[in-house]
Tab-separated table of C-alpha atoms in Angstrom:
chain	number	residue	atom	x	y	z
A	1	MET	CA	0.002	0.045	0.045
A	2	PHE	CA	1.636	3.262	-1.177
A	3	GLU	CA	-1.453	5.538	-0.710
A	4	ARG	CA	-1.518	7.745	2.357
A	5	ALA	CA	-3.728	10.170	3.997
A	6	PRO	CA	-5.594	12.442	3.669
A	7	TYR	CA	-8.091	10.329	1.961
A	8	GLU	CA	-10.960	11.605	-0.152
A	9	LYS	CA	-14.143	10.177	-1.821
A	10	CYS	CA	-13.206	7.998	-4.795
A	11	PRO	CA	-14.931	9.168	-7.982
A	12	SER	CA	-15.200	5.564	-9.125
A	13	CYS	CA	-16.338	3.473	-6.110
A	14	GLY	CA	-17.578	6.188	-3.963
A	15	ASP	CA	-15.745	5.203	-0.836
A	16	PRO	CA	-13.425	7.527	1.224
A	17	THR	CA	-10.314	5.648	0.100
A	18	LEU	CA	-8.682	7.944	-2.490
A	19	GLY	CA	-5.240	8.464	-0.943
A	20	ILE	CA	-2.243	10.452	-1.989
A	21	LEU	CA	0.027	8.236	-4.129
A	22	SER	CA	2.689	10.835	-5.045
A	23	ALA	CA	3.206	14.624	-5.552
A	24	GLY	CA	5.750	16.749	-7.282
A	25	GLY	CA	6.567	18.521	-10.393
A	26	GLY	CA	3.162	19.982	-11.485
A	27	SER	CA	0.740	17.398	-10.361
A	28	LEU	CA	-0.752	15.449	-7.370
A	29	ARG	CA	-1.537	11.818	-8.056
A	30	ARG	CA	-4.203	10.007	-5.969
A	31	ARG	CA	-5.226	6.362	-6.092
A	32	CYS	CA	-8.081	4.438	-4.484
A	33	THR	CA	-6.968	1.705	-2.072
A	34	LYS	CA	-10.107	-0.252	-2.886
A	35	CYS	CA	-10.817	-0.112	-6.609
A	36	ARG	CA	-7.391	1.162	-7.725
A	37	CYS	CA	-8.859	4.187	-9.529
A	38	ALA	CA	-6.052	6.606	-10.206
A	39	ILE	CA	-6.371	10.337	-10.939
A	40	SER	CA	-3.905	13.144	-11.634
A	41	ILE	CA	-4.579	16.638	-10.342
A	42	PRO	CA	-2.818	19.615	-11.752
A	43	LEU	CA	-1.181	21.782	-9.085
A	44	PRO	CA	-1.236	25.554	-9.101
A	45	GLN	CA	1.632	27.343	-10.858
A	46	LEU	CA	4.378	28.780	-8.631
A	47	SER	CA	6.771	31.612	-8.705
A	48	LYS	CA	9.344	30.735	-5.961
A	49	LYS	CA	11.915	33.224	-4.579
A	50	VAL	CA	15.605	32.132	-4.663
A	51	VAL	CA	17.646	32.839	-1.478
A	52	TYR	CA	21.419	32.232	-1.016
A	53	LEU	CA	22.203	31.130	2.486
A	54	ASP	CA	25.880	31.207	3.280
A	55	GLN	CA	27.567	28.176	4.789
A	56	PHE	CA	27.326	29.559	8.314
A	57	ALA	CA	23.541	29.804	8.082
A	58	ILE	CA	23.207	26.285	6.585
A	59	SER	CA	25.428	24.927	9.387
A	60	GLU	CA	23.219	26.606	12.005
A	61	ILE	CA	20.060	25.295	10.550
A	62	TYR	CA	21.610	21.845	10.416
A	63	LYS	CA	22.722	21.965	14.035
A	64	VAL	CA	19.282	23.058	15.172
A	65	LYS	CA	17.635	20.160	13.267
A	66	SER	CA	20.170	17.570	14.359
A	67	GLY	CA	20.342	18.713	17.946
A	68	ARG	CA	24.090	19.465	17.695
A	69	ARG	CA	23.456	23.169	18.588
A	70	ARG	CA	24.045	23.577	22.334
A	71	GLN	CA	21.078	25.162	24.100
A	72	GLN	CA	23.449	27.626	25.799
A	73	SER	CA	24.940	28.773	22.521
A	74	GLY	CA	24.472	32.310	21.616
A	75	ALA	CA	21.475	33.172	19.410
A	76	GLN	CA	19.737	29.804	20.003
A	77	VAL	CA	16.266	31.250	19.935
A	78	PHE	CA	17.077	33.169	16.780
A	79	TRP	CA	18.350	30.094	14.864
A	80	GLN	CA	15.413	27.979	16.033
A	81	GLU	CA	13.010	30.473	14.619
A	82	VAL	CA	14.994	30.896	11.379
A	83	THR	CA	14.942	27.041	10.983
A	84	ARG	CA	11.223	26.992	11.507
A	85	GLN	CA	10.448	29.856	9.152
A	86	VAL	CA	12.824	28.481	6.493
A	87	ASP	CA	11.111	25.098	6.542
A	88	ARG	CA	7.611	26.654	6.575
A	89	SER	CA	8.213	28.998	3.714
A	90	TYR	CA	10.014	26.299	1.759
A	91	LEU	CA	7.105	23.691	2.194
A	92	LEU	CA	4.591	26.424	1.318
A	93	GLN	CA	6.391	26.479	-2.075
A	94	GLN	CA	7.355	30.114	-1.768
A	95	VAL	CA	11.201	29.860	-1.810
A	96	ILE	CA	14.176	27.582	-2.418
A	97	PHE	CA	17.615	27.706	-0.949
A	98	PRO	CA	19.913	26.135	-3.618
A	99	GLY	CA	23.445	25.030	-3.082
A	100	SER	CA	26.539	25.898	-5.020
A	101	ASN	CA	29.979	24.529	-5.470
A	102	ILE	CA	31.073	27.074	-2.958
A	103	HIS	CA	28.819	25.349	-0.442
A	104	ARG	CA	29.915	21.909	-1.642
A	105	ASP	CA	33.647	22.664	-1.039
A	106	GLU	CA	33.019	24.043	2.396
A	107	THR	CA	30.763	21.101	3.283
A	108	ILE	CA	33.385	18.591	2.185
A	109	VAL	CA	35.802	19.762	4.896
A	110	SER	CA	33.117	19.799	7.588
A	111	PRO	CA	33.238	16.988	10.251
A	112	TRP	CA	29.565	16.299	9.333
A	113	ALA	CA	29.917	16.408	5.526
A	114	SER	CA	27.328	13.868	4.583
A	115	GLU	CA	24.700	15.112	7.014
A	116	LEU	CA	25.305	18.745	6.243
A	117	ALA	CA	25.051	18.114	2.531
A	118	LEU	CA	21.708	16.315	2.977
A	119	ALA	CA	20.403	19.066	5.241
A	120	HIS	CA	21.115	21.684	2.411
A	121	GLU	CA	19.714	19.332	-0.275
A	122	MET	CA	16.456	19.199	1.699
A	123	LEU	CA	16.063	22.959	1.272
A	124	SER	CA	17.039	23.237	-2.290
A	125	GLY	CA	13.987	22.058	-4.096
A	126	ASP	CA	16.023	19.672	-6.252
A	127	VAL	CA	17.638	22.756	-7.643
A	128	SER	CA	21.280	23.987	-7.524
A	129	PHE	CA	23.173	26.965	-8.605
A	130	GLU	CA	25.518	26.659	-11.572
A	131	ASN	CA	29.170	26.617	-10.456
A	132	TYR	CA	30.396	30.097	-9.844
A	133	GLU	CA	33.132	29.596	-12.425
A	134	ASP	CA	30.429	28.632	-15.124
A	135	VAL	CA	28.373	31.740	-14.331
A	136	GLU	CA	31.549	33.877	-14.761
A	137	ARG	CA	32.372	32.065	-17.993
A	138	SER	CA	28.912	32.720	-19.383
A	139	GLN	CA	29.472	36.431	-18.835
A	140	VAL	CA	32.876	36.259	-20.421
A	141	ILE	CA	31.458	34.515	-23.534
A	142	GLU	CA	28.684	37.117	-23.863
A	143	TYR	CA	31.352	39.876	-23.732
A	144	ALA	CA	33.551	37.935	-26.257
A	145	GLU	CA	30.589	37.851	-28.710
A	146	ALA	CA	29.981	41.485	-28.370
A	147	TYR	CA	33.820	42.105	-28.898
A	148	LEU	CA	33.728	39.992	-31.997
A	149	ASP	CA	30.654	41.758	-33.240
A	150	GLY	CA	32.285	45.209	-32.717
A	151	ARG	CA	29.640	46.102	-30.153
A	152	ALA	CA	30.025	47.774	-26.818
A	153	ALA	CA	29.641	45.803	-23.474
A	154	PRO	CA	26.519	43.719	-23.679
A	155	PHE	CA	23.538	43.934	-21.327
A	156	ILE	CA	23.670	40.981	-18.946
A	157	SER	CA	20.253	39.549	-18.091
A	158	PHE	CA	19.999	38.603	-14.411
A	159	ASP	CA	17.212	36.171	-14.874
A	160	VAL	CA	17.853	33.752	-11.918
A	161	ASP	CA	16.640	30.756	-13.947
A	162	GLN	CA	19.755	31.095	-16.224
A	163	ILE	CA	22.071	30.146	-13.416
A	164	LEU	CA	19.974	27.342	-11.848
A	165	GLU	CA	20.124	23.728	-12.673
A	166	GLY	CA	16.675	22.155	-12.186
A	167	ASP	CA	13.139	23.683	-12.362
A	168	ARG	CA	12.724	26.521	-9.778
A	169	ASN	CA	9.007	26.340	-9.837
A	170	ASP	CA	8.330	22.523	-9.628
A	171	TRP	CA	6.386	21.488	-6.625
A	172	LEU	CA	8.472	19.595	-4.067
A	173	PRO	CA	8.265	15.802	-4.257
A	174	ASP	CA	6.569	14.337	-1.197
A	175	ILE	CA	9.200	11.661	-1.006
A	176	HIS	CA	12.826	12.606	-1.140
A	177	ILE	CA	15.368	10.055	-2.498
A	178	THR	CA	19.085	10.694	-1.981
A	179	ALA	CA	22.246	8.808	-2.558
A	180	GLY	CA	24.899	8.827	0.251
A	181	MET	CA	28.448	9.868	-0.629
A	182	ASP	CA	31.838	9.519	1.097
A	183	TYR	CA	33.310	12.973	0.783
A	184	GLY	CA	36.507	11.987	2.578
A	185	ALA	CA	38.415	11.330	-0.674
A	186	PHE	CA	37.913	14.959	-1.680
A	187	ALA	CA	38.608	16.724	1.717
A	188	ASP	CA	42.414	16.786	1.594
A	189	GLY	CA	42.459	18.281	-1.918
A	190	ILE	CA	39.899	20.936	-0.974
A	191	ARG	CA	41.902	21.796	2.150
A	192	ARG	CA	45.124	22.197	0.126
A	193	GLN	CA	43.363	24.472	-2.358
A	194	ARG	CA	41.838	26.618	0.404
A	195	ASP	CA	45.183	26.958	2.221
A	196	GLU	CA	47.001	28.037	-1.051
A	197	THR	CA	44.151	30.606	-1.657
A	198	ASP	CA	44.403	31.783	1.929
A	199	ALA	CA	48.254	32.120	1.768
A	200	ASN	CA	47.959	34.214	-1.390
A	201	CYS	CA	45.203	36.439	0.137
A	202	SER	CA	47.029	36.786	3.489
A	203	GLU	CA	50.018	38.146	1.582
A	204	LEU	CA	47.677	40.726	-0.039
A	205	TRP	CA	46.038	41.700	3.202
A	206	ARG	CA	49.468	42.289	4.864
A	207	ARG	CA	50.627	44.316	1.791
A	208	TRP	CA	47.611	46.596	2.109
A	209	ILE	CA	48.218	47.193	5.855
A	210	ALA	CA	51.848	47.895	5.286
A	211	GLN	CA	51.433	50.165	2.154
A	212	LYS	CA	48.144	51.827	3.155
A	213	PRO	CA	46.594	52.324	-0.313
A	214	THR	CA	43.417	54.411	-0.614
A	215	PHE	CA	40.084	52.943	-1.606
A	216	ASP	CA	40.375	54.524	-5.027
A	217	GLN	CA	43.904	53.051	-5.604
A	218	VAL	CA	42.892	49.608	-4.806
A	219	PHE	CA	39.668	49.838	-6.803
A	220	ALA	CA	41.475	51.192	-9.866
A	221	HIS	CA	44.020	48.289	-9.543
A	222	GLU	CA	41.358	45.628	-9.329
A	223	PHE	CA	39.059	47.224	-11.788
A	224	ASN	CA	41.827	47.519	-14.476
A	225	ASP	CA	43.510	44.174	-13.695
A	226	PHE	CA	41.060	41.978	-15.595
A	227	SER	CA	43.560	40.979	-18.358
A	228	ASN	CA	46.557	40.636	-16.120
A	229	ALA	CA	44.608	38.380	-13.758
A	230	LYS	CA	43.380	36.151	-16.529
A	231	LYS	CA	46.835	35.906	-18.150
A	232	GLY	CA	48.575	35.306	-14.804
A	233	ALA	CA	46.106	32.570	-13.740
A	234	LEU	CA	46.470	30.807	-17.079
A	235	ARG	CA	50.294	30.900	-16.838
A	236	PHE	CA	50.269	29.704	-13.260
A	237	ALA	CA	47.905	26.807	-14.116
A	238	ALA	CA	50.004	25.826	-17.179
A	239	GLU	CA	53.311	25.919	-15.212
A	240	ARG	CA	51.796	23.852	-12.380
A	241	ALA	CA	50.475	21.349	-14.895
A	242	GLN	CA	53.868	21.057	-16.508
A	243	ALA	CA	55.635	20.644	-13.173
A	244	ALA	CA	53.230	17.805	-12.216
A	245	LEU	CA	53.647	16.105	-15.550
A	246	LYS	CA	57.498	16.031	-14.978
A	247	VAL	CA	57.114	14.127	-11.701
A	248	TYR	CA	54.272	11.884	-13.008
A	249	ASP	CA	51.774	13.453	-10.571
A	250	THR	CA	48.662	12.552	-12.531
A	251	SER	CA	46.154	13.797	-10.015
A	252	GLU	CA	47.749	17.238	-9.726
A	253	PHE	CA	48.150	17.441	-13.509
A	254	LEU	CA	44.532	16.673	-14.168
A	255	ASN	CA	43.615	19.186	-11.489
A	256	ARG	CA	45.589	21.956	-13.047
A	257	ILE	CA	44.400	21.394	-16.625
A	258	ALA	CA	40.853	21.469	-15.399
A	259	HIS	CA	41.322	24.924	-13.771
A	260	PRO	CA	38.514	27.232	-14.574
A	261	VAL	CA	40.811	29.690	-16.488
A	262	MET	CA	41.897	26.736	-18.747
A	263	ALA	CA	38.303	25.893	-19.463
A	264	GLU	CA	37.599	29.661	-20.232
A	265	PHE	CA	40.653	29.856	-22.481
A	266	ASN	CA	39.775	26.796	-24.519
A	267	GLN	CA	36.096	27.820	-24.837
A	268	LEU	CA	37.241	31.324	-26.089
A	269	LYS	CA	39.551	29.757	-28.593
A	270	GLN	CA	36.790	27.615	-29.910
A	271	LEU	CA	34.443	30.655	-30.127
A	272	PHE	CA	37.178	32.522	-32.058
A	273	ARG	CA	37.865	29.513	-34.314
A	274	ASP	CA	34.082	29.366	-35.184
A	275	ARG	CA	34.243	32.963	-36.166
A	276	GLY	CA	36.979	32.286	-38.763
A	277	ILE	CA	40.122	33.109	-36.818
A	278	ALA	CA	43.085	30.843	-37.877
A	279	ASP	CA	44.441	28.356	-35.318
A	280	ALA	CA	47.877	30.103	-35.331
A	281	ASP	CA	46.173	33.394	-34.141
A	282	LEU	CA	43.771	31.992	-31.497
A	283	THR	CA	45.960	32.571	-28.440
A	284	SER	CA	46.947	36.081	-29.400
A	285	SER	CA	43.370	36.878	-30.324
A	286	VAL	CA	42.111	35.683	-26.941
A	287	TYR	CA	44.759	37.804	-25.203
A	288	ARG	CA	43.650	40.811	-27.141
A	289	PHE	CA	39.999	40.139	-26.160
A	290	TRP	CA	41.199	39.959	-22.458
A	291	ASP	CA	42.688	43.326	-22.953
A	292	TRP	CA	39.482	44.811	-24.106
A	293	PRO	CA	38.615	47.760	-21.883
A	294	GLU	CA	34.921	46.983	-21.826
A	295	ASN	CA	35.641	43.885	-19.851
A	296	ARG	CA	36.065	45.948	-16.753
A	297	SER	CA	32.242	46.509	-16.549
A	298	MET	CA	31.654	42.746	-16.425
A	299	PRO	CA	29.326	42.348	-13.458
A	300	ILE	CA	31.223	39.696	-11.550
A	301	HIS	CA	34.604	41.542	-11.977
A	302	ARG	CA	33.160	44.946	-11.181
A	303	ILE	CA	31.440	43.855	-7.924
A	304	SER	CA	34.425	42.052	-6.746
A	305	ALA	CA	36.676	45.028	-7.405
A	306	TYR	CA	34.442	47.080	-5.184
A	307	LEU	CA	34.459	44.478	-2.457
A	308	PHE	CA	38.221	44.192	-2.452
A	309	ALA	CA	38.617	47.974	-2.265
A	310	ALA	CA	36.089	48.210	0.644
A	311	LEU	CA	37.958	45.457	2.476
A	312	SER	CA	41.334	47.177	1.927
A	313	ARG	CA	39.846	50.433	3.371
A	314	ARG	CA	38.693	48.577	6.475
A	315	LEU	CA	42.066	46.872	6.977
A	316	VAL	CA	44.100	50.096	6.316
A	317	SER	CA	41.852	52.218	8.706
A	318	GLY	CA	42.001	49.669	11.528
A	319	GLY	CA	38.167	49.284	11.287
A	320	GLN	CA	38.896	45.534	11.041
A	321	ARG	CA	41.389	44.270	13.495
A	322	LYS	CA	41.263	40.601	12.635
A	323	MET	CA	42.669	39.390	9.433
A	324	PRO	CA	39.938	38.169	7.071
A	325	SER	CA	38.986	34.520	7.547
A	326	LYS	CA	39.871	31.710	5.126
A	327	GLY	CA	36.314	31.987	3.832
A	328	MET	CA	36.520	35.607	2.729
A	329	MET	CA	37.384	34.641	-0.971
A	330	ASN	CA	34.346	32.444	-1.044
A	331	ASP	CA	32.154	35.198	0.385
A	332	ILE	CA	33.296	37.621	-2.349
A	333	ARG	CA	32.817	34.924	-4.942
A	334	ALA	CA	29.287	34.293	-3.769
A	335	ILE	CA	28.230	37.956	-3.636
A	336	SER	CA	29.821	38.877	-7.003
A	337	THR	CA	28.411	35.738	-8.756
A	338	TYR	CA	25.061	35.218	-7.334
A	339	GLY	CA	24.134	38.662	-5.866
A	340	PRO	CA	22.807	40.129	-9.084
A	341	TYR	CA	20.512	37.143	-9.721
A	342	VAL	CA	18.913	36.064	-6.511
A	343	ASP	CA	16.182	37.606	-4.460
A	344	ALA	CA	17.999	37.672	-1.190
A	345	MET	CA	21.160	36.630	0.437
A	346	PHE	CA	22.034	35.840	4.076
A	347	ILE	CA	25.874	36.487	4.513
A	348	ASP	CA	28.164	37.320	7.373
A	349	ASN	CA	28.217	40.590	9.135
A	350	GLY	CA	31.549	41.772	7.704
A	351	CYS	CA	30.536	41.472	4.088
A	352	ALA	CA	27.060	42.789	4.654
A	353	SER	CA	28.636	45.788	6.270
A	354	LEU	CA	30.974	46.374	3.338
A	355	LEU	CA	28.063	46.490	1.062
A	356	SER	CA	26.336	49.006	3.171
A	357	GLU	CA	29.244	51.513	2.916
A	358	GLU	CA	29.626	54.117	0.196
A	359	PRO	CA	30.346	53.922	-2.669
A	360	LEU	CA	29.208	50.297	-2.671
A	361	ARG	CA	25.763	51.096	-1.449
A	362	SER	CA	25.209	53.363	-4.493
A	363	GLU	CA	27.388	51.721	-7.176
A	364	VAL	CA	27.063	47.941	-6.525
A	365	LYS	CA	23.740	47.062	-8.049
A	366	LEU	CA	22.563	43.842	-6.513
A	367	LYS	CA	19.113	42.377	-7.129
A	368	ALA	CA	19.467	40.525	-3.711
A	369	ARG	CA	18.318	41.986	-0.487
A	370	ILE	CA	21.175	41.561	1.929
A	371	PHE	CA	20.648	40.097	5.295
A	372	SER	CA	23.169	39.040	8.048
A	373	PRO	CA	22.998	38.013	11.787
A	374	THR	CA	23.087	41.735	12.644
A	375	THR	CA	19.819	42.159	10.598
A	376	GLY	CA	18.356	38.801	11.695
A	377	ALA	CA	15.039	40.277	12.664
A	378	ASP	CA	14.677	41.609	9.253
A	379	PHE	CA	15.458	38.237	7.706
A	380	LEU	CA	12.735	36.636	9.808
A	381	GLN	CA	10.268	39.145	8.802
A	382	TYR	CA	11.248	38.506	5.143
A	383	LEU	CA	10.456	34.820	5.669
A	384	ARG	CA	7.241	35.537	7.421
A	385	ASP	CA	6.137	37.794	4.603
A	386	LEU	CA	6.684	34.910	2.214
A	387	ASP	CA	4.364	32.879	4.393
A	388	LEU	CA	1.684	35.657	4.477
A	389	GLN	CA	1.855	36.120	0.654
A	390	THR	CA	1.173	32.607	-0.237
A	391	PRO	CA	-1.794	32.309	-2.476
A	392	PRO	CA	-4.775	30.531	-0.872
A	393	GLU	CA	-4.924	27.731	-3.466
A	394	VAL	CA	-1.124	27.161	-3.023
A	395	ARG	CA	-1.359	27.027	0.685
A	396	ALA	CA	-4.253	24.512	0.643
A	397	ARG	CA	-2.460	22.174	-1.608
A	398	ALA	CA	0.730	22.369	0.247
A	399	GLU	CA	-0.932	21.690	3.550
A	400	GLU	CA	-2.783	18.673	1.877
A	401	ILE	CA	0.431	17.252	0.591
A	402	TYR	CA	3.012	17.975	3.215
A	403	GLY	CA	0.678	18.017	6.199
A	404	ASN	CA	2.236	18.261	9.640
A	405	SER	CA	5.525	19.148	8.143
A	406	ILE	CA	4.157	22.696	7.736
A	407	ARG	CA	4.099	23.713	11.412
């Protein structure tokens, strides 16, 4: 017997034995436990919000649900209420909280990797963000096409569905099937990569503190450094791949040739080849495109330049006494990549504060409403508003399908 309550009157035999068989996508399927009559009922159309929760928020929600969060921990009541409101608005089909490869990498090094991954998966609506590198590469390709056409910088559409894998507006399945995975094999590699990035960033933070550049100086450097950054990353990846090949380190070699800048370089070469550029001229043509001044306005690049400049100002002024954490680069990537597309982001206090300062507040155009622990009450109200705005027909079907899970 796969049917379950609530039961309704069967249109065939007339008995109150028509139970829910399954739900999800765009339909609710009911079947009679007595005569086996089956019907499919179309579900109301949806328009779900997309909210980016940073890894800290996902971890806190997981700890509340699993009981790992100590009752005496700070903000216990807040995170309990966030968890309740997140679950409620999610089951009412008003919002999804997709994961990204930024989350994945941070989850892999967690002591509760599998459980944490499942907790986030259960809030994603079977939807995930495209990898941040792929989102950046899609913007690069749009700019490259404009460059080849002799046009100015293109208008980038920030339609969130363009950066999602899966259907945002599918009804949640009433049964969730997942496959367990051992993340241990990846953890050491992720840690090495994170430590390498942190070492490079720490050197930059210390240089800022010592040299005390102005906001405008750092912004100008980052804003105008598009081409140098691309060429430098490509050269570094190629050199490391060659070094790995010489010592027969296959794993490191494959890792380096799969670097995002390598993928971008090869995709650009193919685009240029398709436009009739000879193979002998492909590399120099890609380099000339990277030199194109219009690239400075690319949304991901522009937003990250502002964030770096704001961070430098805070470090130089002494407004931030602690060095940025190892997660700072991931925070900048997440905001720069997903901020223009999603409806809201819950991020750490430091990054939220940077975005509230001028000129970022005026110049960084994010679609996302920004929340953080400091503005936690506003975030809870945002979630409650999603609940209150649920159309009556959607609420009725959600309560019918998910029942006591909506509490």
